XYZ file of C-alpha atoms in Angstrom:
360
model
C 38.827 70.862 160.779
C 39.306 71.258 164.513
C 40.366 74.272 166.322
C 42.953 72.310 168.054
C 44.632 70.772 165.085
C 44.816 74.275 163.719
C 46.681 75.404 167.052
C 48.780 72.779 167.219
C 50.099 73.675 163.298
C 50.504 77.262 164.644
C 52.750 76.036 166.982
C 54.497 73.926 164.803
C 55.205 76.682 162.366
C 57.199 78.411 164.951
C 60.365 76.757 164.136
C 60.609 76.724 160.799
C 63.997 76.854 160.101
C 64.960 75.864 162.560
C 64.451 71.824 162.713
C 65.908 70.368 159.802
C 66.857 67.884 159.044
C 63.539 67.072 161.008
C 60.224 67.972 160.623
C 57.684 70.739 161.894
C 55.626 69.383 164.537
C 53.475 70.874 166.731
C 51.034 69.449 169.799
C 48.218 70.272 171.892
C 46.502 67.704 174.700
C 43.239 68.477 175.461
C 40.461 67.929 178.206
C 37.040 69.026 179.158
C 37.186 70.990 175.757
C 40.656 73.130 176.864
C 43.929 73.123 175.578
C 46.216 71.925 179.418
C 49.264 70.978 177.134
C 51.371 72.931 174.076
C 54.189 71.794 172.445
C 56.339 71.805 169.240
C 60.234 70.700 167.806
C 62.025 73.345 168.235
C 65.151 71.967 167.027
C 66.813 68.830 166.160
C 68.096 66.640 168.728
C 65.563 68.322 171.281
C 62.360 67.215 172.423
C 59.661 66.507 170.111
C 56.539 68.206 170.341
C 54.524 65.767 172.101
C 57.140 65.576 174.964
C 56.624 69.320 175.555
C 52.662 69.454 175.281
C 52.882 66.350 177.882
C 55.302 67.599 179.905
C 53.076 70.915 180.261
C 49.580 68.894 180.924
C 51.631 66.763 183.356
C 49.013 64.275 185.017
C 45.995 65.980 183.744
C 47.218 64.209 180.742
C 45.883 60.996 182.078
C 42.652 60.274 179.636
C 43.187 63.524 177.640
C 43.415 63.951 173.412
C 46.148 64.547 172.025
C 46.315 66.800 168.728
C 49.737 66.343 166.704
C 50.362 67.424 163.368
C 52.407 64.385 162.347
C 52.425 60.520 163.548
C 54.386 60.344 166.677
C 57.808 58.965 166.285
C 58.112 55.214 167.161
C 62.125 54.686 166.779
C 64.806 55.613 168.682
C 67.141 58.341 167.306
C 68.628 61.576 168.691
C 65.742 60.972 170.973
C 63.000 58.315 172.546
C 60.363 57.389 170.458
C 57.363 59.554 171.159
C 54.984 57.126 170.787
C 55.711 55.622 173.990
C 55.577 58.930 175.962
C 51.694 58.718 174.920
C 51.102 55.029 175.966
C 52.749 56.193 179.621
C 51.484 59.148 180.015
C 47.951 56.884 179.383
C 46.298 59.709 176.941
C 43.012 58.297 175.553
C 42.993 59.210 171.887
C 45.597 60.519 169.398
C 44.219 62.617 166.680
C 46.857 63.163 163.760
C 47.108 65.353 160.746
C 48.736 63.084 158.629
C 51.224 60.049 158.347
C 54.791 60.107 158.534
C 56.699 59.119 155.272
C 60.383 58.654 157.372
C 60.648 54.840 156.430
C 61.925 54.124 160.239
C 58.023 55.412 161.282
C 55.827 54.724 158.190
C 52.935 53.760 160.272
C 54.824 52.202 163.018
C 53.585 54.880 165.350
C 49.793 54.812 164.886
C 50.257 50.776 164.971
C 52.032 51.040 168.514
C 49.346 53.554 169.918
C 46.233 51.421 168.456
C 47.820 48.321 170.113
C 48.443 50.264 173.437
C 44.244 50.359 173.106
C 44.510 54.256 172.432
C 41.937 55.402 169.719
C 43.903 56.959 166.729
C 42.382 59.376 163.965
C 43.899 59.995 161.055
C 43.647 63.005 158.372
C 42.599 66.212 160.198
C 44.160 69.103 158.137
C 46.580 67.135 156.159
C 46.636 69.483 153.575
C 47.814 71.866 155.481
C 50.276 69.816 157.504
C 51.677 68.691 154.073
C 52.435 72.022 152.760
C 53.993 73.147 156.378
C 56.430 70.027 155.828
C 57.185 70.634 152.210
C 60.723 70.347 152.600
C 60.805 67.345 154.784
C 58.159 65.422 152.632
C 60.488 65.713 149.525
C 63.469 65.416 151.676
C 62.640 62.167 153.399
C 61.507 60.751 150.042
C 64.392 61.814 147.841
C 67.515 62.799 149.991
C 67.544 65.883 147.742
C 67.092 69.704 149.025
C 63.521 71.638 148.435
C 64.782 74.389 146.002
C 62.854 77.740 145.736
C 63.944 79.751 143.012
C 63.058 83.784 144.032
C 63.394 87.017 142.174
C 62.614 90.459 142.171
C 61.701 92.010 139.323
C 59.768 95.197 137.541
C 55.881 94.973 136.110
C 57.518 94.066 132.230
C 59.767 91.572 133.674
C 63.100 93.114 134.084
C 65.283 92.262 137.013
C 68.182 95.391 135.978
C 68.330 97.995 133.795
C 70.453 97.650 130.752
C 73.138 99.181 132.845
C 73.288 96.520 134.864
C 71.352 98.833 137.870
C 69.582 96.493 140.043
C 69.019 98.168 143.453
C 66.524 98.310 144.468
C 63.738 97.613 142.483
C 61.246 96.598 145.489
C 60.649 98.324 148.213
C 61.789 98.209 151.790
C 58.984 95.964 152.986
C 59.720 93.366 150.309
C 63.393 93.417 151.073
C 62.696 92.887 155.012
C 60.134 89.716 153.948
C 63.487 88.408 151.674
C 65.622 88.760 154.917
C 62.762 86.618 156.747
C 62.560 84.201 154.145
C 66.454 83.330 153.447
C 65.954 82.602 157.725
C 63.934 80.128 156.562
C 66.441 78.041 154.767
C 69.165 75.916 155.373
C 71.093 77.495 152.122
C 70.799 80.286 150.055
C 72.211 79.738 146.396
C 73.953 82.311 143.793
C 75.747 81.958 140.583
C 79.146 84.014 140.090
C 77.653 86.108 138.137
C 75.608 87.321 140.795
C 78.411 87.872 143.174
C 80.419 89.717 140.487
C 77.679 91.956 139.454
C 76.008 92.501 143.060
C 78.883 91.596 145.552
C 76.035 90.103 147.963
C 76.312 89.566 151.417
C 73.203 87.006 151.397
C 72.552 86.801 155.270
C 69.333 87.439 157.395
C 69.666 90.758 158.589
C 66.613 90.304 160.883
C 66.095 90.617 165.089
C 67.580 86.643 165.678
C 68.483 85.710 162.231
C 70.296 82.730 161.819
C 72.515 83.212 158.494
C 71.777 80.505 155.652
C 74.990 78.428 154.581
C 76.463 80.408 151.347
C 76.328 77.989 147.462
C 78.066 79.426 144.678
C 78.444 77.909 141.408
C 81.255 79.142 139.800
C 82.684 76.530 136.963
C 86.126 78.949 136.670
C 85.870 80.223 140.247
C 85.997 83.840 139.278
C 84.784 84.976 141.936
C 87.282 87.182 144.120
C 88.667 86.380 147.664
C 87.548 89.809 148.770
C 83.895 88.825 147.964
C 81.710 90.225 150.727
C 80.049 86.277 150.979
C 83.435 84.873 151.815
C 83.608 87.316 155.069
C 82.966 84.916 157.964
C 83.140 81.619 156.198
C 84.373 80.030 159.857
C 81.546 80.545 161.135
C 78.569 80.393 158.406
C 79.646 78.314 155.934
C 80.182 78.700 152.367
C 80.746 76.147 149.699
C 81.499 76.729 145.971
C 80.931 74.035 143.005
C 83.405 74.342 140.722
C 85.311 72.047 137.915
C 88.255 70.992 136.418
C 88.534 74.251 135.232
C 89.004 75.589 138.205
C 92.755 76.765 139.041
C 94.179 74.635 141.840
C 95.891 78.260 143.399
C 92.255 79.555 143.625
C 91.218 76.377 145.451
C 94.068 76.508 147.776
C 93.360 80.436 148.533
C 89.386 79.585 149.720
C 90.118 77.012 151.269
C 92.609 78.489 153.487
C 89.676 81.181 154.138
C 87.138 78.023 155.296
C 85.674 77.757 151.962
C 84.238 74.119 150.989
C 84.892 73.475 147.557
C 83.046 70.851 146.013
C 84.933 70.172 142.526
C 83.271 68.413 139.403
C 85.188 66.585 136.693
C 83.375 68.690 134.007
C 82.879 71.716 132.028
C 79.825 72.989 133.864
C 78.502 72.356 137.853
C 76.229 69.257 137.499
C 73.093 70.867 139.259
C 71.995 67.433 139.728
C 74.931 65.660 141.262
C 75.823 68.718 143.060
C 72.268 68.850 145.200
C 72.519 65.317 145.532
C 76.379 65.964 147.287
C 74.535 68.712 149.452
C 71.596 66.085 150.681
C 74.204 64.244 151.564
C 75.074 66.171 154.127
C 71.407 66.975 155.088
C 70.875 70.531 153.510
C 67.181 69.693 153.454
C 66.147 73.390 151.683
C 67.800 76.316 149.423
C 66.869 79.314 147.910
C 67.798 80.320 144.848
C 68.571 84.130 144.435
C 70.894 83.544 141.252
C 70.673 85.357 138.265
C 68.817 84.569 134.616
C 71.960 82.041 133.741
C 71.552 80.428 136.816
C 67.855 80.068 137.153
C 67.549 79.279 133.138
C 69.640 76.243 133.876
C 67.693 75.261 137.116
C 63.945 75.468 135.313
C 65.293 73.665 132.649
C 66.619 70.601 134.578
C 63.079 71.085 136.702
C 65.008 71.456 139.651
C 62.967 74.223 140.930
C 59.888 73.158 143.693
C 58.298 76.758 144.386
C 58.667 79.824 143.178
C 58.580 83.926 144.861
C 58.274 86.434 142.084
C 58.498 89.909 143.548
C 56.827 92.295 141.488
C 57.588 95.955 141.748
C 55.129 98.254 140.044
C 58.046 100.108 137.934
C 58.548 99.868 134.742
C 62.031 99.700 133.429
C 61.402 99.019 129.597
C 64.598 98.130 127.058
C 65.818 95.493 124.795
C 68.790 94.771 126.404
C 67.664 95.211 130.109
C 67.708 91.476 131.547
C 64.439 89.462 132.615
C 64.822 87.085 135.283
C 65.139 83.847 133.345
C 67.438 83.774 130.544
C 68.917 81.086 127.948
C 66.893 80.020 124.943
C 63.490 79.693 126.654
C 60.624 77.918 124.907
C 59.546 78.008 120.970
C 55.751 77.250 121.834
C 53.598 78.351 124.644
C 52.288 74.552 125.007
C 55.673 74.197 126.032
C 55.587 77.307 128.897
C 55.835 75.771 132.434
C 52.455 76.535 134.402
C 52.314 77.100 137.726
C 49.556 75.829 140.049
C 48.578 76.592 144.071
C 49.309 80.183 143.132
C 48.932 82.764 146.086
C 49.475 86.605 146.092
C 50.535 88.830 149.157
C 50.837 92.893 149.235
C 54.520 93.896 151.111
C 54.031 97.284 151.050
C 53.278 98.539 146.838
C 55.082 95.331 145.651
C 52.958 92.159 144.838
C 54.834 88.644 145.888
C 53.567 85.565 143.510
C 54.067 82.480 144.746
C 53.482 78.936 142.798
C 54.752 75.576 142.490
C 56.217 74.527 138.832
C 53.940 71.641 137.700
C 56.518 69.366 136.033
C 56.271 67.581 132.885
């Protein structure tokens, strides 16, 4: 592990959220032992990270090492291929965390730099650079969204009282890391229960926020025009799955308020089809703040990538007070779905659990 690697993911962290459908890249050259060059994406259809860390070392560049957390580009698309800003700016080695799976690189770039006669390493920190580029990694491979299923819930499990009480279980701290983490992602996704019960807003209320796009699935579309989510649909979008079921004055109504509808010819929202239709039009990642109906139906299709449990230490207690997943569940704990890579953060008293669902 190299100090500069690790800088150069750093950097390349700063835009999450902000690059898709492109990766996170970040860049550092170095000479003499000192970083003369930072860089990273900061947005797609701007200049990649190399281009800023060369830009920055400007002729010192000349002989230097460049650190990049992902092979340099080697095609032409919103933008030249990066690649051959390294063979002109004449840098004498390229160090790389790891390959890029995009089948229009896949390689390409290390190939174009060895040829050039620069020396290429491979491998430093992939790990890490993997897990930074979750989303793209599963996007590039599928053409389907990374889906994160979060919840908030009590010690024993329960994400409302029997009343139907839900705010706010955590605390303040764990409600401004939520708002952080919905700027994170291209979509934030609800079931019309949720939006009948809760009347969410689901934006980023956070310095520089950039609102998510607003997913509903709602097979009857009960949910009302006077829905707080609907407020501002111009501007952030919102799009509702819905089916035959579906009354054709309702459609006509959100539309006319900038609603997408995306309409199924069945009973229920095909979960599958419909996050194929959204990778389609390159929502790379969602989260999932739906209810027990919702998320029972997405852990049961093993839609669900990663997963946020918010734990508040409260105990709420009662038969009929809701957990967070609901339908029929499992008959024997061989069938329970484990998680693995689990990791635990304090916000404040609350405890946030975070795993990845190891599907069968």
């Amino acid at each position: 592990m190299s100090v500069y690697m690790a800088e150069a993911l750093r950097l390349a962290a700063l835009a999450i959220g902000r690059t898709s459908p492109n990766p996170l890249v970040g860049a550092v050259v170095v000479r003499d032992d000192k970083i003369i060059g930072r860089g990273y994406h900061q947005k797609a259809g701007t200049p990649h990270a190399e281009i800023h860390a060369l830009a920055e070392a400007g002729k010192a560049a000349r002989g230097a090492t460049v650190y990049v957390t992902l092979e340099p580009c080697s095609h032409h698309g919103r933008t030249p291929p990066c690649s051959d800003a390294l063979i002109k700016a004449e840098v004498n080695k390229v160090v790389i965390a790891m390959r890029d799976p995009n089948p229009l690189v896949a390689g390409e770039g290390i190939a174009q730099l060895q040829r050039a006669g620069i020396v290429v390493e491979v491998g430093d920190q992939a790990p890490e650079a993997a897990r930074l580029n979750e989303v793209f990694l599963k996007y590039i491979a599928t053409k389907l969204p990374f889906v994160t299923f979060k919840t908030a819930m009590s010690l024993d499990g329960k994400i409302a009282t029997a009343g139907g009480e839900s705010r706010w279980i955590t605390g303040s701290e764990t409600r401004q890391w939520v708002h952080r983490l919905r700027d994170c992602y291209d979509a934030i996704l609800v079931g019309s229960g949720t939006v009948l019960a809760d009347n969410p807003e689901l934006t980023a209320r956070i310095p520089n926020g950039r609102n998510p796009i607003r997913l509903v699935v709602d097979s009857r579309l009960r949910i009302p025009l006077s829905a707080k989510l609907l407020s501002g649909a111009q501007t952030t979008p919102v799009i509702i799955a819905t089916t035959h079921l579906a009354p054709q004055a309702k459609i006509a109504a959100l539309q006319a308020l900038g609603v997408q509808i995306m309409r199924y010819e069945s009973a229920q929202v095909p979960l599958p089809q419909f996050f194929r239709d959204l990778g389609q039009i390159e929502i790379t990642s969602i989260l999932c703040e739906g209810g027990s109906t919702l998320a029972a139906a997405l852990f049961t299709q093993a839609l669900i990538d990663k997963v946020h449990f918010c734990i508040a230490p409260k105990i709420i207690g009662g038969d009929a007070a809701p957990g967070p997943i609901g339908g029929n569940g499992i008959a024997v704990l061989k069938d329970a779905l484990q998680l693995h890579e689990l990791d635990v953060q304090h916000h404040g008293s609350d405890l946030i659990l975070t795993g990845y669902p190891v599907h069968a």
